[in-house]
PDB file of C-alpha atoms in Angstrom:
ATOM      1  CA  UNK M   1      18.065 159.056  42.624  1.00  0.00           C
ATOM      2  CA  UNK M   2      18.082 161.716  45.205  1.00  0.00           C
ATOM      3  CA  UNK M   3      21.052 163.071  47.118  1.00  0.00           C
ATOM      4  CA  UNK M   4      20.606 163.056  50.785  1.00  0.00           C
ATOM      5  CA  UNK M   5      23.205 164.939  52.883  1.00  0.00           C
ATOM      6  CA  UNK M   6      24.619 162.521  55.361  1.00  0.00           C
ATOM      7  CA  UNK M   7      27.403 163.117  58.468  1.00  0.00           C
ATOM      8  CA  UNK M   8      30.703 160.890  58.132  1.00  0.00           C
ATOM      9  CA  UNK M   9      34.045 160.907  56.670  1.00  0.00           C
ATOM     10  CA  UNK M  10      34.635 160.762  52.933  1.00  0.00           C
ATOM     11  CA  UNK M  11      37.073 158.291  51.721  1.00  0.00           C
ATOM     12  CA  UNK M  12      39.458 160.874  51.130  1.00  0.00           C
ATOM     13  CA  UNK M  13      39.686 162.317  54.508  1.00  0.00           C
ATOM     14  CA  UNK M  14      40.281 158.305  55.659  1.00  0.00           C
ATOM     15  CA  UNK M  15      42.969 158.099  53.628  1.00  0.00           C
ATOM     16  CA  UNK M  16      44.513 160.799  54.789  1.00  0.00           C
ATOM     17  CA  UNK M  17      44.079 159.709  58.515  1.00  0.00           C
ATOM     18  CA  UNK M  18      45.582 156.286  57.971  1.00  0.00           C
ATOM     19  CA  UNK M  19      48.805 158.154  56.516  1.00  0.00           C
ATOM     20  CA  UNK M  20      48.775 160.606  58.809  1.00  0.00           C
ATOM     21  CA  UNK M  21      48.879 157.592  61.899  1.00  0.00           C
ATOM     22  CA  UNK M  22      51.456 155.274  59.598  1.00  0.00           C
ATOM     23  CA  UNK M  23      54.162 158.246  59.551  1.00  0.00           C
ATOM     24  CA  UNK M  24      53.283 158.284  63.315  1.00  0.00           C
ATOM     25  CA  UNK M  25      53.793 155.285  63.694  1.00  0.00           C
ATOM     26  CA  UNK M  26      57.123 154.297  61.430  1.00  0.00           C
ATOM     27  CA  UNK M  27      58.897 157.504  62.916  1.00  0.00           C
ATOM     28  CA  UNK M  28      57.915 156.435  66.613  1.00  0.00           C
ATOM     29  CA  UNK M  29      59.172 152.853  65.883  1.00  0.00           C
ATOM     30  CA  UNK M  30      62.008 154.385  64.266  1.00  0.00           C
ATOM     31  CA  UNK M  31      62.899 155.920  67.194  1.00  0.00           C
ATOM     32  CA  UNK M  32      62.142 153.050  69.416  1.00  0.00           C
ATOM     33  CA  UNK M  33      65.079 151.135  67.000  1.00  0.00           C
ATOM     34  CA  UNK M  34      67.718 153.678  67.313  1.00  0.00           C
ATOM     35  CA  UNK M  35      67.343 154.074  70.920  1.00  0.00           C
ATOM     36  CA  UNK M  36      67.390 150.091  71.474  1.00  0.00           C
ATOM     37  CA  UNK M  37      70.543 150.396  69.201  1.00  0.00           C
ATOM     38  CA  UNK M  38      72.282 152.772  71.342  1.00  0.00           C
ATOM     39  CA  UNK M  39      71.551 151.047  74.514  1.00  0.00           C
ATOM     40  CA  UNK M  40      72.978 147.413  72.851  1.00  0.00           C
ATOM     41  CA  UNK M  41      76.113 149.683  72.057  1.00  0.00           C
ATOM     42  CA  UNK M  42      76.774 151.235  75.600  1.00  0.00           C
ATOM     43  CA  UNK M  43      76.149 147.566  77.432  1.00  0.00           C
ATOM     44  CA  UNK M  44      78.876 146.266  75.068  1.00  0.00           C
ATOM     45  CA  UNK M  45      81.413 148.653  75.829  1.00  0.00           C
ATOM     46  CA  UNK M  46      80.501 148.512  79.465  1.00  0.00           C
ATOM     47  CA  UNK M  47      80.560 144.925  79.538  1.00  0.00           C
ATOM     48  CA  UNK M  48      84.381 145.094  77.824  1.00  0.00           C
ATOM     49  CA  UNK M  49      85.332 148.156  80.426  1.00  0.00           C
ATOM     50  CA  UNK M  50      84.579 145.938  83.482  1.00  0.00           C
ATOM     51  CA  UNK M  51      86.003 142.813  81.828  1.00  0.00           C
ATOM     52  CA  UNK M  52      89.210 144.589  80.593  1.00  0.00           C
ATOM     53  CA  UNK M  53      89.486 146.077  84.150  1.00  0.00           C
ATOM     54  CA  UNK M  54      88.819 143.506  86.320  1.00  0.00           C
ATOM     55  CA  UNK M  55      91.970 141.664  84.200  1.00  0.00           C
ATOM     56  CA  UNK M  56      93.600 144.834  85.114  1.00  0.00           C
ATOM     57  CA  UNK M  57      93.176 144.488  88.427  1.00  0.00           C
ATOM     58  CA  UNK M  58      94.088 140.350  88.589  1.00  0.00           C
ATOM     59  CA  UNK M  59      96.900 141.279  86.824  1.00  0.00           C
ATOM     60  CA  UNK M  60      98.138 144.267  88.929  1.00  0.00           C
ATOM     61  CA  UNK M  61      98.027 141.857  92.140  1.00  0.00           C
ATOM     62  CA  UNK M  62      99.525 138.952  91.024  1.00  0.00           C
ATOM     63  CA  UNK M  63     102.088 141.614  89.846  1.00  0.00           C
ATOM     64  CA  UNK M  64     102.640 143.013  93.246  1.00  0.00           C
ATOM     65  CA  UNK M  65     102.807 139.508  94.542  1.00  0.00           C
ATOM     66  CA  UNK M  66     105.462 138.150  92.340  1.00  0.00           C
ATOM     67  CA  UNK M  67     109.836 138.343  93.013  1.00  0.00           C
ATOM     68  CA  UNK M  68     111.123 141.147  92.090  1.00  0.00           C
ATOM     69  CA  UNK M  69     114.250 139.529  91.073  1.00  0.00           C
ATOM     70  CA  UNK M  70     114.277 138.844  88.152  1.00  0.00           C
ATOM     71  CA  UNK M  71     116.484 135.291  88.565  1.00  0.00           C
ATOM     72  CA  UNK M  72     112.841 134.169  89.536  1.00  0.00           C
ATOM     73  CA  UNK M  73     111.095 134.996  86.306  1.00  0.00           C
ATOM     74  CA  UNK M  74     110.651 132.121  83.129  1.00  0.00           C
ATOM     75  CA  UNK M  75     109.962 134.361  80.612  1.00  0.00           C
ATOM     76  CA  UNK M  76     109.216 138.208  80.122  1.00  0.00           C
ATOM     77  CA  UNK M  77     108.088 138.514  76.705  1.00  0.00           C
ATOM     78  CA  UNK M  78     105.663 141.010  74.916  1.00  0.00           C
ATOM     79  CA  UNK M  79     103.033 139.154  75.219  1.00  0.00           C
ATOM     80  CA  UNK M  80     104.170 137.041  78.236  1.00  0.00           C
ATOM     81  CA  UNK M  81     105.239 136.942  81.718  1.00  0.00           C
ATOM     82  CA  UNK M  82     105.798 133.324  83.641  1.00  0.00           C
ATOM     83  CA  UNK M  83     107.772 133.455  87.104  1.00  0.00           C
ATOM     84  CA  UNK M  84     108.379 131.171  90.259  1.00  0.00           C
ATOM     85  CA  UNK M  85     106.580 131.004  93.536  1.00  0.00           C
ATOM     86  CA  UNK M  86     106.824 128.910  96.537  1.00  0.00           C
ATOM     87  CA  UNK M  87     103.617 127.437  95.529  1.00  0.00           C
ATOM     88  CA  UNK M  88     104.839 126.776  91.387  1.00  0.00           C
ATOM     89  CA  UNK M  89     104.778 129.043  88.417  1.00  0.00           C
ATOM     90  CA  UNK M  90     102.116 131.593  87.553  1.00  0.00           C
ATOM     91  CA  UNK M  91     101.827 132.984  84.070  1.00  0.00           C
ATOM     92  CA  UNK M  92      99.822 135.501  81.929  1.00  0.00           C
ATOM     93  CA  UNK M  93      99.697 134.789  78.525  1.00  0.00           C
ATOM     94  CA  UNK M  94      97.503 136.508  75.342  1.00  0.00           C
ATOM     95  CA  UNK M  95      96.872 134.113  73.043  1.00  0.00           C
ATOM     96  CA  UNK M  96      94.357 133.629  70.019  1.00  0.00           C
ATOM     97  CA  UNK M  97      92.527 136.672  71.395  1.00  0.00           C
ATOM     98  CA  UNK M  98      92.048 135.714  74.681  1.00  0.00           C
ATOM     99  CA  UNK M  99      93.909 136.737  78.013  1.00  0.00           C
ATOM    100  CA  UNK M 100      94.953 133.502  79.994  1.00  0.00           C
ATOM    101  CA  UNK M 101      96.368 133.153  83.594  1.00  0.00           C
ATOM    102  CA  UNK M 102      97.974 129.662  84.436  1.00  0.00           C
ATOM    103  CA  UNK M 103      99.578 128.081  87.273  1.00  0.00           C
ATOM    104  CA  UNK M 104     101.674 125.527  87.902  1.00  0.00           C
ATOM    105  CA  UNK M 105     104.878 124.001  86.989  1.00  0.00           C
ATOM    106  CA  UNK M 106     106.260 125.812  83.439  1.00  0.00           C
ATOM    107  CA  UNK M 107     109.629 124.023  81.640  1.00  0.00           C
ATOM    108  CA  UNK M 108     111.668 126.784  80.873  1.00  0.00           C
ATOM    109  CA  UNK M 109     113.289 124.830  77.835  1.00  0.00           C
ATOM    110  CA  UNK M 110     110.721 122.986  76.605  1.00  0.00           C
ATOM    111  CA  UNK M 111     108.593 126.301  76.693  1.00  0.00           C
ATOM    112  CA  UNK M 112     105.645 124.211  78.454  1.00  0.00           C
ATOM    113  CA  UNK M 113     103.490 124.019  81.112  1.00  0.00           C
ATOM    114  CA  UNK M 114     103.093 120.855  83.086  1.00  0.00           C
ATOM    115  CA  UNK M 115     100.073 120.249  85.835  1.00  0.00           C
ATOM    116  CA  UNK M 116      98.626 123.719  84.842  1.00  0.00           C
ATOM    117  CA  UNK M 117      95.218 125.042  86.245  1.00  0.00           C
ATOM    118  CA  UNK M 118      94.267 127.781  83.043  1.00  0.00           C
ATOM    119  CA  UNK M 119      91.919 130.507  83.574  1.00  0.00           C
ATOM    120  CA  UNK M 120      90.162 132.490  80.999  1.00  0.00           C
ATOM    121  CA  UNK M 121      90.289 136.098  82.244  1.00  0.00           C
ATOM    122  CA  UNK M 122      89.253 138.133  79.013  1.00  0.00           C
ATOM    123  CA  UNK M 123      87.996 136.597  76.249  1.00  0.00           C
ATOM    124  CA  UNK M 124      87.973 139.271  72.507  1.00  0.00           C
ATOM    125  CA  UNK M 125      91.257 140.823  73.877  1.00  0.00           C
ATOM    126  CA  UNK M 126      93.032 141.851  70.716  1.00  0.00           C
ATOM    127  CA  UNK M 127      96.318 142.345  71.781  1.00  0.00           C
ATOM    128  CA  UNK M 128      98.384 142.343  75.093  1.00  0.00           C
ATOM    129  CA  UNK M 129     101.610 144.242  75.701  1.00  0.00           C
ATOM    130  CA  UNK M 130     103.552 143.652  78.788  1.00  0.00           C
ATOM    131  CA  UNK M 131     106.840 146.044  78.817  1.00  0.00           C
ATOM    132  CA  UNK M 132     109.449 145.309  82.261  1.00  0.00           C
ATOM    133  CA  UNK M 133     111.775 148.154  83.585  1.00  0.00           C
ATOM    134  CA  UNK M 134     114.825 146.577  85.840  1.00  0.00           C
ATOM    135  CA  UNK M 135     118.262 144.299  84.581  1.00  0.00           C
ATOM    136  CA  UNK M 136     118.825 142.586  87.761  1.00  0.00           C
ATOM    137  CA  UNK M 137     115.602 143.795  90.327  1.00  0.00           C
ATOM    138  CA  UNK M 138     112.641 144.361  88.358  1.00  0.00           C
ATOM    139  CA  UNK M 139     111.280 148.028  89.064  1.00  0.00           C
ATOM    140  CA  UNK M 140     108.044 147.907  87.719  1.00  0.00           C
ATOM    141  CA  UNK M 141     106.446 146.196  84.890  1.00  0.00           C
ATOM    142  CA  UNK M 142     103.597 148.299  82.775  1.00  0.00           C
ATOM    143  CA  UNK M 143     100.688 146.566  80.635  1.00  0.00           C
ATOM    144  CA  UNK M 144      98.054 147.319  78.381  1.00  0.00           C
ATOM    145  CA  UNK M 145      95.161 145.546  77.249  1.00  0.00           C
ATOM    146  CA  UNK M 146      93.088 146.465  74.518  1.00  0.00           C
ATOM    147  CA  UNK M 147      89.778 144.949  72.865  1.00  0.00           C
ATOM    148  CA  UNK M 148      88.295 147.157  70.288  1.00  0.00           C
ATOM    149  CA  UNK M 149      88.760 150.537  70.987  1.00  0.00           C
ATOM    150  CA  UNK M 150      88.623 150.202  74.606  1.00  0.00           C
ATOM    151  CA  UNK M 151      92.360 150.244  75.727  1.00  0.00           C
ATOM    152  CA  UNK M 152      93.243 149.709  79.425  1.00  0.00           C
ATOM    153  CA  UNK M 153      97.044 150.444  80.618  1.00  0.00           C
ATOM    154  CA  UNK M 154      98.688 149.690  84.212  1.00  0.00           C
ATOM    155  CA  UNK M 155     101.737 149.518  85.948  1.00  0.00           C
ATOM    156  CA  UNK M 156     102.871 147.099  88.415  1.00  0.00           C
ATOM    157  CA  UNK M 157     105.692 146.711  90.614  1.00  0.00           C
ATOM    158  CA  UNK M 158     106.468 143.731  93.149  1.00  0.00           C
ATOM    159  CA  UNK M 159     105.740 145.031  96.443  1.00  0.00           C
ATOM    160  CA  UNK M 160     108.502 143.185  97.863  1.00  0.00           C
ATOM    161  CA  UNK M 161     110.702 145.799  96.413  1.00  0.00           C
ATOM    162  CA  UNK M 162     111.715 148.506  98.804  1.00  0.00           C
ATOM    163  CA  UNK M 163     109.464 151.513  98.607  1.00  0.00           C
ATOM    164  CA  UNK M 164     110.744 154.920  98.079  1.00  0.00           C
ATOM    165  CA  UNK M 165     108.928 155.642 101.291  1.00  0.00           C
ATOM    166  CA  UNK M 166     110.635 153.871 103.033  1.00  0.00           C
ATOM    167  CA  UNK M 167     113.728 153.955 102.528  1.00  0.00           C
ATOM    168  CA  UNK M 168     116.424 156.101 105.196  1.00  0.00           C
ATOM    169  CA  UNK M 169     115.738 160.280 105.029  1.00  0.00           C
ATOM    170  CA  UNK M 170     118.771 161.725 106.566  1.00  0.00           C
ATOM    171  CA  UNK M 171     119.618 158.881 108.631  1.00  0.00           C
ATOM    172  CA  UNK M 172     116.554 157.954 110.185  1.00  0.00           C
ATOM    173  CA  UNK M 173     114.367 155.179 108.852  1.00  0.00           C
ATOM    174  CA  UNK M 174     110.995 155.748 108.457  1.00  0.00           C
ATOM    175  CA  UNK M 175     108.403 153.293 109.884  1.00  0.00           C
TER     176      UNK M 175
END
């Protein structure tokens, strides 16, 4: 048998190319994994900020739309505020994790709602906290939503209440 020199790549040096492209290859898919993770992450908590704020924002006008005294209100509770309109009763509620609006026609003694339209406004809301400053006018009512640890706050006040800007300065109304 005779030895002939011949070009090529020696099973060895193969081996060593094939681990060489798998680390490659695992730490690039690695990467790949971690940065898909993140981005899942960040479109969940963006998804909750523009849910949790466009409650905020429902909430803050139907707020500045409602009587400010407080004869006109059903209930104001922690976790729920119910008071009349021309139009019926409109009421935000947070119950079994989710952050309902209804109108209608609410039975203040039976503690029910009759012909009700119910909307869903947040859904994985994980607690509600409405807090009302006023005895006889209401003066402005604060809230804050939270889901996770993404926590959204407000305050509210009926705009039907006089505003401190416009109330008489020495005498002469403003406009």
């Amino acid at each position: 048998m005779s030895k002939q020199a011949c070009d090529g790549f020696t099973l060895l040096e193969v081996l060593i190319y094939i681990l060489f492209f798998a680390f490659i290859a695992m730490a690039t898919a690695s990467w790949m994994v971690r940065l898909w993770q993140s981005s899942c992450a960040r479109n969940t908590k963006q998804e909750t900020l523009i849910t949790l704020y466009s409650a905020h924002d429902m909430l803050l006008r139907d707020i500045q739309h409602a009587p400010a005294d407080r004869k006109q209100w059903k209930e104001i509770l922690p976790e729920c505020l119910i008071w009349h309109t021309k139009a019926g009763d409109v009421g935000w509620q947070w119950e079994q994790e989710q952050l309902v609006r209804r109108e209608g026609h609410y039975h203040h003694k039976k503690k029910e709602w009759h012909k009700q339209t119910k909307n869903l406004i947040a859904d994985h809301v994980d607690k509600v906290r409405f807090a009302c400053v006023g005895e006889q006018e209401i003066v402005h009512i604060s809230f804050t939503i939270t889901a996770g640890s993404t926590i959204v706050e407000g305050v509210a006040a009926p705009l039907c209440r006089r505003l401190p800007w416009r109330e008489e300065v020495k005498g002469v109304e403003a406009s």
